[in-house]
CSV table of C-alpha atoms in Angstrom, one decimal:
chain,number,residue,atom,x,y,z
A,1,UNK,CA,88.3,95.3,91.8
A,2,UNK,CA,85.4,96.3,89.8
A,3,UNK,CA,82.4,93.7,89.6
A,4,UNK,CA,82.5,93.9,85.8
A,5,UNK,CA,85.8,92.1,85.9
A,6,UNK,CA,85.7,89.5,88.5
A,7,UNK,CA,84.1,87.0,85.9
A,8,UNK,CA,86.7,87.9,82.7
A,9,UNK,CA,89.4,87.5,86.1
A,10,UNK,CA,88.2,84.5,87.5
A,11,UNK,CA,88.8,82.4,83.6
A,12,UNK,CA,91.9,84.6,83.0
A,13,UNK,CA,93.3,83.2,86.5
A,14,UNK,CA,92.8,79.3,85.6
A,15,UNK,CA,93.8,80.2,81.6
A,16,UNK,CA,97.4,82.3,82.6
A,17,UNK,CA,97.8,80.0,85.8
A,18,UNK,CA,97.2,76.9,83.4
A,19,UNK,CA,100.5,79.7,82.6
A,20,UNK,CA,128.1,79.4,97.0
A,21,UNK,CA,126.5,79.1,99.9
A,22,UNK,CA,127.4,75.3,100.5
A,23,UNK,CA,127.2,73.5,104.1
A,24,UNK,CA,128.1,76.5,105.8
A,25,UNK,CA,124.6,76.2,107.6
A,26,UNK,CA,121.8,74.0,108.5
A,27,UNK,CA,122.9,73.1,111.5
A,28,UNK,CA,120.5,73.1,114.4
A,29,UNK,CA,122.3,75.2,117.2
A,30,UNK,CA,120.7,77.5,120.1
A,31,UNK,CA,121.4,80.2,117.4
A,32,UNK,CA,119.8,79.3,114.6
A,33,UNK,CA,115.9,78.5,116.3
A,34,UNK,CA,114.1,81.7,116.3
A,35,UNK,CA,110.7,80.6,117.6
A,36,UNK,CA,109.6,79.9,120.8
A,37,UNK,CA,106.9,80.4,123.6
A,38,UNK,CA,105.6,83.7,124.4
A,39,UNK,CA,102.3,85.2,126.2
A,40,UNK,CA,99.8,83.0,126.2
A,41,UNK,CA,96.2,82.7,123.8
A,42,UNK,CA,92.6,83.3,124.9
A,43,UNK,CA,92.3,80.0,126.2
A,44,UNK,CA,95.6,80.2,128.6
A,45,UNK,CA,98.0,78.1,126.5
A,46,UNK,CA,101.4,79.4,125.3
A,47,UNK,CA,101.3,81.6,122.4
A,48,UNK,CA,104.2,79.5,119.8
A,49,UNK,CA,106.1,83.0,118.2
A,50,UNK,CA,107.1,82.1,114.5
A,51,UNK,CA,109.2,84.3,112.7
A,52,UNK,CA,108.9,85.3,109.4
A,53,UNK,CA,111.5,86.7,107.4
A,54,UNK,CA,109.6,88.2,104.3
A,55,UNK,CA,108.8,91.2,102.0
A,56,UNK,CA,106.8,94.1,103.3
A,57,UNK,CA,107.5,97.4,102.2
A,58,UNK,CA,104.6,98.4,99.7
A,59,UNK,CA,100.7,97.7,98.5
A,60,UNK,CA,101.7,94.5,96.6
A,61,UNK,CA,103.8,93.1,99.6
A,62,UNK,CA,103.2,94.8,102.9
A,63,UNK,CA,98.6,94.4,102.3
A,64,UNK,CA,98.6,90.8,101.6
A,65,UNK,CA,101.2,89.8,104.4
A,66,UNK,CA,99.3,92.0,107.1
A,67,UNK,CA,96.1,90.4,106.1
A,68,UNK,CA,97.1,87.0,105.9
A,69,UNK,CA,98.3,87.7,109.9
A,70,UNK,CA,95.4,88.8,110.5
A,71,UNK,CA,93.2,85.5,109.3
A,72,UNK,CA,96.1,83.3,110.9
A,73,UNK,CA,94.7,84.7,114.1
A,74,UNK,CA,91.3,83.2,113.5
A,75,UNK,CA,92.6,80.3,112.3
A,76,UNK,CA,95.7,79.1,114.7
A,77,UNK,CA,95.0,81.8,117.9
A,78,UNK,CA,97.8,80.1,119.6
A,79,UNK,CA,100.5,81.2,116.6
A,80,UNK,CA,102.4,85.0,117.2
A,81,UNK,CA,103.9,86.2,113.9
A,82,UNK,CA,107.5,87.7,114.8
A,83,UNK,CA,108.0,89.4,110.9
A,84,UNK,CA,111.5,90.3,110.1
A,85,UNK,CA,111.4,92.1,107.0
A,86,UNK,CA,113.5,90.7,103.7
A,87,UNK,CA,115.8,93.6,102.2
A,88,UNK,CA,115.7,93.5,98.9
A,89,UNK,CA,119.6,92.7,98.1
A,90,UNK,CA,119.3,89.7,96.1
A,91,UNK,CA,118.9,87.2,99.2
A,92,UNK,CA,122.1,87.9,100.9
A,93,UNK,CA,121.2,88.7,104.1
A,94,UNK,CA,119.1,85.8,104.1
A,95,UNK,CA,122.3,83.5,102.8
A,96,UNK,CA,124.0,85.4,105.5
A,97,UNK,CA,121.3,83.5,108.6
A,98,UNK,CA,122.3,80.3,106.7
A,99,UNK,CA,125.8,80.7,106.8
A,100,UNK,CA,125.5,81.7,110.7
A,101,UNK,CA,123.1,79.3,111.7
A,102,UNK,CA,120.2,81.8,112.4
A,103,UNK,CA,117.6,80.9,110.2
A,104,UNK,CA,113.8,82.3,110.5
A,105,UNK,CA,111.1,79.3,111.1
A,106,UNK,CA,109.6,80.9,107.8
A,107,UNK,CA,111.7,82.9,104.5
A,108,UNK,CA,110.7,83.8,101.5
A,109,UNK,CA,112.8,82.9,98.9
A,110,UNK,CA,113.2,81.9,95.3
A,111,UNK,CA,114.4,79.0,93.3
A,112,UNK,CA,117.9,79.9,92.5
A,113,UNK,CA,118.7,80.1,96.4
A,114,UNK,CA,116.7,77.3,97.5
A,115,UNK,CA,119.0,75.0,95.4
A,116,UNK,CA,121.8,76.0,97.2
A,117,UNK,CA,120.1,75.8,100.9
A,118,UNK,CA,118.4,72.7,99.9
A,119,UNK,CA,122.8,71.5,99.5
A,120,UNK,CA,123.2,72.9,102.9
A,121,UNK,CA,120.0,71.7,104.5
A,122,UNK,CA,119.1,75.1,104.9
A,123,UNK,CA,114.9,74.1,103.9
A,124,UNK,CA,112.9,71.8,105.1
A,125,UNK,CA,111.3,69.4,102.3
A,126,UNK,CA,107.1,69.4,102.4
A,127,UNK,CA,106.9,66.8,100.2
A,128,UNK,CA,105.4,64.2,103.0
A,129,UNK,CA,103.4,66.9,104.9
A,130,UNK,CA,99.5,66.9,104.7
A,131,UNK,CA,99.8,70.8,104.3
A,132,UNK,CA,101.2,70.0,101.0
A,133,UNK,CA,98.7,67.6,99.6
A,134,UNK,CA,96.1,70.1,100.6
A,135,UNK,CA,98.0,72.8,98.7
A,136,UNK,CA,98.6,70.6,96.0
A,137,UNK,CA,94.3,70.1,95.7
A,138,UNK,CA,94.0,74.0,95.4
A,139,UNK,CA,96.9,75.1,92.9
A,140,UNK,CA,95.9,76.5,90.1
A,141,UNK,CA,96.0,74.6,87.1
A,142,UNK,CA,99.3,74.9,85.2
A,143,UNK,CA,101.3,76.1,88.1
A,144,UNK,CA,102.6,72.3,89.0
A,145,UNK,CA,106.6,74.0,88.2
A,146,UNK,CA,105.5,77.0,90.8
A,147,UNK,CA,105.3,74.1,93.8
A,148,UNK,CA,107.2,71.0,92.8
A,149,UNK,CA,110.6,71.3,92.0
A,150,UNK,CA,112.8,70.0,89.0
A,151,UNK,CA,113.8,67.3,91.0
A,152,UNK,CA,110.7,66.6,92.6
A,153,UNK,CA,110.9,68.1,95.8
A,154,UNK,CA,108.7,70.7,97.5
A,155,UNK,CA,110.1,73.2,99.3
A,156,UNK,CA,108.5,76.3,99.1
A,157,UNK,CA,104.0,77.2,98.9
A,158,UNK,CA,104.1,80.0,96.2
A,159,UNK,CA,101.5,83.0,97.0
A,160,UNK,CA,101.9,83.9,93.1
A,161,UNK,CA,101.4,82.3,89.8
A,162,UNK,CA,104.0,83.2,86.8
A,163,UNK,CA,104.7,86.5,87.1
A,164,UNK,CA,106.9,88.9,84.3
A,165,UNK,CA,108.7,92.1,83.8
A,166,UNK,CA,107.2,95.0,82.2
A,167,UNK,CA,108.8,98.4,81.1
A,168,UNK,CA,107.0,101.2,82.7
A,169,UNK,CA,106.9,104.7,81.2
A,170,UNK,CA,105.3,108.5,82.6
A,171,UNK,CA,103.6,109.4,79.6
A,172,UNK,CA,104.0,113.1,80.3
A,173,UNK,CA,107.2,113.0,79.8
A,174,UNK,CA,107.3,110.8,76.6
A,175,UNK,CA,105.1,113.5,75.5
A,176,UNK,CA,107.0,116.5,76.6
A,177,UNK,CA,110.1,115.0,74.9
A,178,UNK,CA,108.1,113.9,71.8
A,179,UNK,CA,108.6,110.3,71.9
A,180,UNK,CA,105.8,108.4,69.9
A,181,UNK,CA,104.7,105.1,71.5
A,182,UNK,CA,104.1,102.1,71.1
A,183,UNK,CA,108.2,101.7,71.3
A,184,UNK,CA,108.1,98.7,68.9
A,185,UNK,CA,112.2,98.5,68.3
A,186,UNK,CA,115.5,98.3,70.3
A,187,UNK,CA,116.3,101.2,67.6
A,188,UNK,CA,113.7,103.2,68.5
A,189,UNK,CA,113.9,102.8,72.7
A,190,UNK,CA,117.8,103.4,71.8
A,191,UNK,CA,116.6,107.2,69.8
A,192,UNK,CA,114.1,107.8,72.9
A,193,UNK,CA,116.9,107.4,75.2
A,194,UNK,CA,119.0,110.1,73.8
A,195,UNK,CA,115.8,112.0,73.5
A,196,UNK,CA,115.0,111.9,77.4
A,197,UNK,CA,118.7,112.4,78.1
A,198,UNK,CA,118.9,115.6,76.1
A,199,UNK,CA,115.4,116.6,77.8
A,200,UNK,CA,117.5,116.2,81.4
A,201,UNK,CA,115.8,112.6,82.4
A,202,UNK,CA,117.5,109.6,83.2
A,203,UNK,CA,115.7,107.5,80.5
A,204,UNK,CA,115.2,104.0,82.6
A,205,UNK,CA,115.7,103.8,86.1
A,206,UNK,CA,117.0,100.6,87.0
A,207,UNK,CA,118.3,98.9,90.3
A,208,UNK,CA,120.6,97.0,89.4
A,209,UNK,CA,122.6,96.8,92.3
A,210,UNK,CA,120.5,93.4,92.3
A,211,UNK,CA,121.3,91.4,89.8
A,212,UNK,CA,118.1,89.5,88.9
A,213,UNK,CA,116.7,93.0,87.9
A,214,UNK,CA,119.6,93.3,84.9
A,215,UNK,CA,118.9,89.6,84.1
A,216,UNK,CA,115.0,90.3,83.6
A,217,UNK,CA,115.8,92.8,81.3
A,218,UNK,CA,117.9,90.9,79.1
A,219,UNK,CA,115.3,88.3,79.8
A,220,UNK,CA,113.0,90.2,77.5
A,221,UNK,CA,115.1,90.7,75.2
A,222,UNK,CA,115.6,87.2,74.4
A,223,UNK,CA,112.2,86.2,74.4
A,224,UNK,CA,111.8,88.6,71.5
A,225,UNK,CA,113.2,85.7,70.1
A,226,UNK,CA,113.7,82.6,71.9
A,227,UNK,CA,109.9,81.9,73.2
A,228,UNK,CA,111.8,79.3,75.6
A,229,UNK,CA,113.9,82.1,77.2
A,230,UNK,CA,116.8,80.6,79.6
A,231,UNK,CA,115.6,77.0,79.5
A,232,UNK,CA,117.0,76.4,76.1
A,233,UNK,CA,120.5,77.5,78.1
A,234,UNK,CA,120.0,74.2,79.6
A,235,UNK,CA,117.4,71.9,77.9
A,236,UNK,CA,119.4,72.2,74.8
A,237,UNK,CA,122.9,72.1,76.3
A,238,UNK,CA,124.8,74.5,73.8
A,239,UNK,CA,128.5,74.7,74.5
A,240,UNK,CA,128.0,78.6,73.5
A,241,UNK,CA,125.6,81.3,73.4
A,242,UNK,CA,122.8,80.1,70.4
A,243,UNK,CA,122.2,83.3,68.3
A,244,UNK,CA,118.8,84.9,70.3
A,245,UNK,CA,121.4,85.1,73.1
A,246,UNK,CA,124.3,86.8,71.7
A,247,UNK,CA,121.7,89.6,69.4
A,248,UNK,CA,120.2,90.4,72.7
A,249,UNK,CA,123.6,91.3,74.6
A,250,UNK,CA,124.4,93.5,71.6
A,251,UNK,CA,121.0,95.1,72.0
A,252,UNK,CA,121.7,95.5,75.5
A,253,UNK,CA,124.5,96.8,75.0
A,254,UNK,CA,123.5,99.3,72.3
A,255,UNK,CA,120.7,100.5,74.5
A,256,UNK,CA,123.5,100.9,77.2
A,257,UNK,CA,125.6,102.9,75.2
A,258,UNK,CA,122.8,105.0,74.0
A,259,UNK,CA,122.5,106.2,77.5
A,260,UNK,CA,119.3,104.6,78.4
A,261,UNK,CA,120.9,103.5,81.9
A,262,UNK,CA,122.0,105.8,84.7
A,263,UNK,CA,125.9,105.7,84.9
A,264,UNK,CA,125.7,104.9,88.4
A,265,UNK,CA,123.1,101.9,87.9
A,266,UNK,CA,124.7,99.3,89.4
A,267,UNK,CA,125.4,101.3,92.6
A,268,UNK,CA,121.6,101.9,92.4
A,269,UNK,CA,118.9,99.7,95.0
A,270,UNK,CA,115.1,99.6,94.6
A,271,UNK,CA,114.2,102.3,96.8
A,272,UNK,CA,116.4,105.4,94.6
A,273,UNK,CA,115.2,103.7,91.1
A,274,UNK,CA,111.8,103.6,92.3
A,275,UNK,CA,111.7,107.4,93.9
A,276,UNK,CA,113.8,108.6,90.6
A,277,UNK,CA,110.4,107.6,88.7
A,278,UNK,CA,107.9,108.4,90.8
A,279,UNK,CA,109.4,112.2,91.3
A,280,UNK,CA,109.6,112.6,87.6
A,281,UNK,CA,113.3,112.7,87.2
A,282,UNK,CA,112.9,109.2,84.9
A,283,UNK,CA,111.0,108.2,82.4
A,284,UNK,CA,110.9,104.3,82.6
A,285,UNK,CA,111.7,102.0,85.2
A,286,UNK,CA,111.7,97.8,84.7
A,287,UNK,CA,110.6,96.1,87.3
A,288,UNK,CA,107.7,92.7,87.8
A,289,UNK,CA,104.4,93.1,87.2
A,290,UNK,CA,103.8,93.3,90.7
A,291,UNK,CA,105.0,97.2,90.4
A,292,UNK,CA,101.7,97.9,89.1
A,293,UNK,CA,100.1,99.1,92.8
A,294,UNK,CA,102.9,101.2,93.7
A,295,UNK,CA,103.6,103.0,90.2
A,296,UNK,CA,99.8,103.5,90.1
A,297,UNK,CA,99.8,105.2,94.1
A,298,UNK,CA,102.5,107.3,93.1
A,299,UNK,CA,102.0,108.5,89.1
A,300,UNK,CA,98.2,107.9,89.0
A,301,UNK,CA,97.1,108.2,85.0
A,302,UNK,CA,100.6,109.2,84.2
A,303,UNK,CA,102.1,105.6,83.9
A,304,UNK,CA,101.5,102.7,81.7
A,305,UNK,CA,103.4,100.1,80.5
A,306,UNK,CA,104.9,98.9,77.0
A,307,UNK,CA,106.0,95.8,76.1
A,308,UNK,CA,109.7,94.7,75.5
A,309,UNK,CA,110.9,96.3,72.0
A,310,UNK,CA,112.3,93.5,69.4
A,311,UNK,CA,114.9,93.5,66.5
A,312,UNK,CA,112.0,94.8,64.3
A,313,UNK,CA,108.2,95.9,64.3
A,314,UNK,CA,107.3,92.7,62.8
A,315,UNK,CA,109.1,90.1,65.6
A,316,UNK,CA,107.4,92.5,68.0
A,317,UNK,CA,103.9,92.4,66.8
A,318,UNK,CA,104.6,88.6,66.8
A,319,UNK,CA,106.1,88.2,70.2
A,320,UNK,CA,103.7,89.8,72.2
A,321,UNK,CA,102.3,86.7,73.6
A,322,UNK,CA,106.0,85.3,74.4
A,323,UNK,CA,106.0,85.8,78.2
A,324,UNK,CA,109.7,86.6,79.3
A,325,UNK,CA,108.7,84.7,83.2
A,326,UNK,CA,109.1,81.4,83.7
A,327,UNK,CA,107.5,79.2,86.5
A,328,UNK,CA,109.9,77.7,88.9
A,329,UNK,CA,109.3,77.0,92.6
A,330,UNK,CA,109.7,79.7,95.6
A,331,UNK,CA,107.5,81.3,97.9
A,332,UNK,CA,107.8,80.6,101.6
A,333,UNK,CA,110.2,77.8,102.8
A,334,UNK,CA,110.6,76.4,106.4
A,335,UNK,CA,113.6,76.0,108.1
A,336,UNK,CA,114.7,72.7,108.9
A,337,UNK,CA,116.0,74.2,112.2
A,338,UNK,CA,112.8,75.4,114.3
A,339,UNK,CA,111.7,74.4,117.1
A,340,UNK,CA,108.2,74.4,115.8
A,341,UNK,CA,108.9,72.9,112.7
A,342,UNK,CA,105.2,71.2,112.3
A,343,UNK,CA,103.6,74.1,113.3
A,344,UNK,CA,105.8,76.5,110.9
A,345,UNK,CA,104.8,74.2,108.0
A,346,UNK,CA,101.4,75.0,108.4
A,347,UNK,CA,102.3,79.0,108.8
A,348,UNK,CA,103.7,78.6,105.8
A,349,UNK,CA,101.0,77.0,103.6
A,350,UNK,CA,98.1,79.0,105.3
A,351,UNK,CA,100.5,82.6,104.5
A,352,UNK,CA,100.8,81.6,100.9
A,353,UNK,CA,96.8,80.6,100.8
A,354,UNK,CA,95.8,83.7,102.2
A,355,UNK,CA,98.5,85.8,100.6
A,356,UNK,CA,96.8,84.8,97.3
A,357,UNK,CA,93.6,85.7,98.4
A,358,UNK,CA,94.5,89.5,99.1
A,359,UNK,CA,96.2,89.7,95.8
A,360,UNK,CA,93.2,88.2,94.0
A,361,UNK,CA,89.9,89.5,95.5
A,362,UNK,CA,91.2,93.1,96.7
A,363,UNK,CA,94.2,93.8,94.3
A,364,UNK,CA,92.3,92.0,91.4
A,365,UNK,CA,95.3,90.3,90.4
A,366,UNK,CA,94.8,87.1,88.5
A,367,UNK,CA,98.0,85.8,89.0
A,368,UNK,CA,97.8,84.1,92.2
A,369,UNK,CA,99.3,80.5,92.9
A,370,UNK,CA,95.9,78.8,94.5
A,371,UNK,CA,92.5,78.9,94.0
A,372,UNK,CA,90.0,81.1,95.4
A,373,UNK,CA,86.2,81.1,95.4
A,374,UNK,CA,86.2,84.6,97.0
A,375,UNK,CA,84.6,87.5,95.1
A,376,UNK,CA,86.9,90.2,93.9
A,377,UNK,CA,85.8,93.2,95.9
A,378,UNK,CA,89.3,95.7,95.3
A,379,UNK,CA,89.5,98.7,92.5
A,380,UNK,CA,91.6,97.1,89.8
A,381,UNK,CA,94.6,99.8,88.5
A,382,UNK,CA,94.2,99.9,84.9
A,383,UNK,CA,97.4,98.4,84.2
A,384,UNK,CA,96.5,95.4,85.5
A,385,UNK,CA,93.1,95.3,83.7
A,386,UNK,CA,95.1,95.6,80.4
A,387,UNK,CA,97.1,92.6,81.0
A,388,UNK,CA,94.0,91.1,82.1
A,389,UNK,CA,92.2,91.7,79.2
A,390,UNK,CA,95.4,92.2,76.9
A,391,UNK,CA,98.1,89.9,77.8
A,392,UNK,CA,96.8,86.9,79.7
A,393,UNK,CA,94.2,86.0,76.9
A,394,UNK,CA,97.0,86.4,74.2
A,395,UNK,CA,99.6,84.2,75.5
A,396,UNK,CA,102.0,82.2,73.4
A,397,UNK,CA,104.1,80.8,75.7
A,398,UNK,CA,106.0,81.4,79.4
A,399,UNK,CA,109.6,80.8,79.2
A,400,UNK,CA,111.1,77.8,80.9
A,401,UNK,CA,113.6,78.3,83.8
A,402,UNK,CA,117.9,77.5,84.1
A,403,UNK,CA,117.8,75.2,87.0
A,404,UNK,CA,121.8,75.1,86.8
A,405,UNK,CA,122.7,77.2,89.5
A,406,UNK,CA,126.1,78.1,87.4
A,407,UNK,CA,124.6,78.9,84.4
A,408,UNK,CA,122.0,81.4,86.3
A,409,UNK,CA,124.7,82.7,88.3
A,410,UNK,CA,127.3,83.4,85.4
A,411,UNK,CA,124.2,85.4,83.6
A,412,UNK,CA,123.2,87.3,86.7
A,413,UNK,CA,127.4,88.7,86.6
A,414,UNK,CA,127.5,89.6,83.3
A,415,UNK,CA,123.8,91.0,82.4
A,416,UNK,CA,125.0,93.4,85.9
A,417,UNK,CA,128.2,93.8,84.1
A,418,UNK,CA,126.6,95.1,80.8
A,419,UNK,CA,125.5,98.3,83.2
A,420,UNK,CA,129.3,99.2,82.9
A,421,UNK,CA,130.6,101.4,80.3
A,422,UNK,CA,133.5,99.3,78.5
A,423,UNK,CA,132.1,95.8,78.9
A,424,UNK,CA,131.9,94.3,75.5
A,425,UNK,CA,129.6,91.9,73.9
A,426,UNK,CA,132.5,90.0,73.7
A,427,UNK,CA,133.0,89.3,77.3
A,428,UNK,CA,129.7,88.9,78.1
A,429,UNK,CA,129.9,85.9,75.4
A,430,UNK,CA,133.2,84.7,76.8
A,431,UNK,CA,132.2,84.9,80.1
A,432,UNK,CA,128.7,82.7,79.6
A,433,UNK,CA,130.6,80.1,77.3
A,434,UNK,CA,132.9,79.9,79.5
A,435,UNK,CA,130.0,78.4,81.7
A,436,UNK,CA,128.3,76.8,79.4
A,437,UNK,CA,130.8,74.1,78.0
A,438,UNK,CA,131.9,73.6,81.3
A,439,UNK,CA,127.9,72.8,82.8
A,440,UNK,CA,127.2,71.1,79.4
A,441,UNK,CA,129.3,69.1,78.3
């Protein structure tokens, strides 16, 4: 991070910060305990082996988790860190240790899931710990939905604040296929599509073998013109799809048609989306914010981002500041079932601390969950200086999250199923209301 920016940061941090898996686990068994004793410290005590089951696989991930090990060594000497790393397949092999009884003392997870493990006692509640009144004293102001739950409950310490999806594009190839940008419209991302396509590139790589990947997409879409986003699914309890809804699956579905998704994209995980755009053979890829790091490593000055296209140039020059991510809690849970429950509690609330602190001071990203009074010292990508000096400041509005675990679910399906050549608007709409006066009513 760049000097020059660490003060503009440090006030865009507290501004944007200010932004059926049911009792088949949870049992403690011999299985399920994955810590224990090994080795022993400096001072001759037994070293207490946590595991960790979390992502690590590139700079946004992989940096901060390594250097968070590395001060937990200073801090708790006696502590190993066992890391099992997550795969990214929509939390199913972690719902798979739940449902066997082999839970890691520490996961990473989000909100959707740690509804249904907090139903089969899957995640410890740190709502009494002292770990989480000290976390509490550090969040970041605005962030209260990132820790405590809908319901009241903590059980997760988020290493992030509210974090969004962002369509990246290789200018190069915008440029070689003479595609103007700013894409303001649905029309015109649906003409660049057929552009890239006649050009020989898949337009947007996409994996949406996961489903939340297919449901941030449509995400933005909605936002275009529901600032509230899913929340309103819920909050308002509509028996059917209110209008932003249904014009966003029929721009979905337009974009679909107009080829702007590989055929095979919902056969497709993170690792081929991500290596067709960084070898050039597509032109966009969606993915979090957080993709900033690797996109830069791999496609240098050849990447930036755009914002989602709207209905019309107008709604998008007016929903730029409508954030399509919505705070809701996750980040690392304990499991009720370790033998070193106290001790994983901490883990867990020092890992997201210092988590935070890589992400802020040496990846100069301002969304972070707690904060820090470290200096920025990392070169910021200028991606993430544009939403630092370009987004954050210009906020409207996050979205508000679906807590219904039905209602997410039934969107997650269909916005996967909108991939598929011959799913209709229709069915999408049938499928959702189906949902929806059922949950609602």
């Amino acid at each position: 991070m760049k000097r020059k920016y660490m003060k503009a940061l440090s006030v865009l941090a507290a501004l944007s910060l200010t932004i059926s898996l049911t009792a088949c686990g949870g049992k403690n068994s011999d299985n399920s305990a994955s810590s224990g004793n090994s080795g022993a410290a400096n001072d001759g005590t037994k070293k207490i082996q946590i595991k960790v089951y979390a992502q690590h696989f590139d700079e946004d991930t992989a940096r901060p988790f390594d250097y968070a090990v590395e001060e937990l060594k200073k801090e708790m000497p006696n502590v190993e860190i066992v890391l099992d790393e997550a795969v990214q397949d929509g939390y199913q092999k972690l719902k798979t240790y739940a449902a066997t009884g082999n839970m890691p003392d520490i996961y990473e997870t989000d909100w959707t899931t740690l509804q249904t493990f907090a139903k089969s006692k899957n995640v410890e509640l740190l709502d009494s710990y002292p770990d989480t009144a000290d976390f509490k004293s550090k969040l970041n102001t605005g962030l209260e939905s990132r820790l405590t739950a809908p319901d009241g409950h903590v059980y997760a310490f988020p290493y992030t604040g509210i974090e969004f999806q962002l369509i990246y594009y290789n200018k190069d190839i915008f440029q070689k296929a003479g595609i103007q940008t700013p894409i303001k419209t649905v029309d015109q991302l649906a003409d660049a599509a057929k552009k890239l396509s006649a050009a020989g590139y898949t337009p947007m790589a996409i994996f949406a073998k996961e489903k939340w990947i297919t449901t941030a997409f449509y995400a933005g879409l909605v936002t275009r013109k529901d600032a509230k986003g899913f929340g309103d699914l819920e909050a308002g309890k509509p028996a059917a799809l209110p209008t932003a809804f249904v014009t966003a699956a029929e721009q979905m579905k337009k974009l679909q048609e107009a080829g702007l998704f590989d055929a095979n994209a919902t056969n497709t995980n993170y690792d081929q989306a991500s290596s067709q755009f960084y070898s050039g053979k597509a032109a966009m890829f969606i993915n979090g914010q957080w993709e900033i790091y690797s996109s830069t490593e791999k496609l240098g000055d050849k990447v930036d981002w755009m914002y989602t296209p709207a209905k019309d140039e107008a709604t998008y020059d007016s929903s730029k500041g409508f954030i399509n991510g919505a705070g809701s809690p996750g980040g690392f849970s304990v499991s009720p079932s370790s033998k070193n429950k106290e001790t994983a509690v901490k883990v867990a609330s020092f890992l997201a601390q210092k988590y935070s602190e890589y992400k802020y001071t040496v990846l100069g990203s301002p969304i972070v969950s707690v904060k820090v009074d470290k200096p920025m010292t990392g070169e910021v990508p200028p991606m993430m200086k544009r939403i630092a000096d370009e987004v954050l400041p210009n906020v409207k509005s996050y979205a508000t999250a679906v807590n219904n675990v039905q209602i997410k679910n039934v969107i997650d399906d269909n916005t996967q199923n909108m991939m598929v050549s011959g799913f209709t608007v229709k069915q999408f709409a049938d499928n959702v209301n189906r949902i929806l006066a059922k949950e609602n009513k």
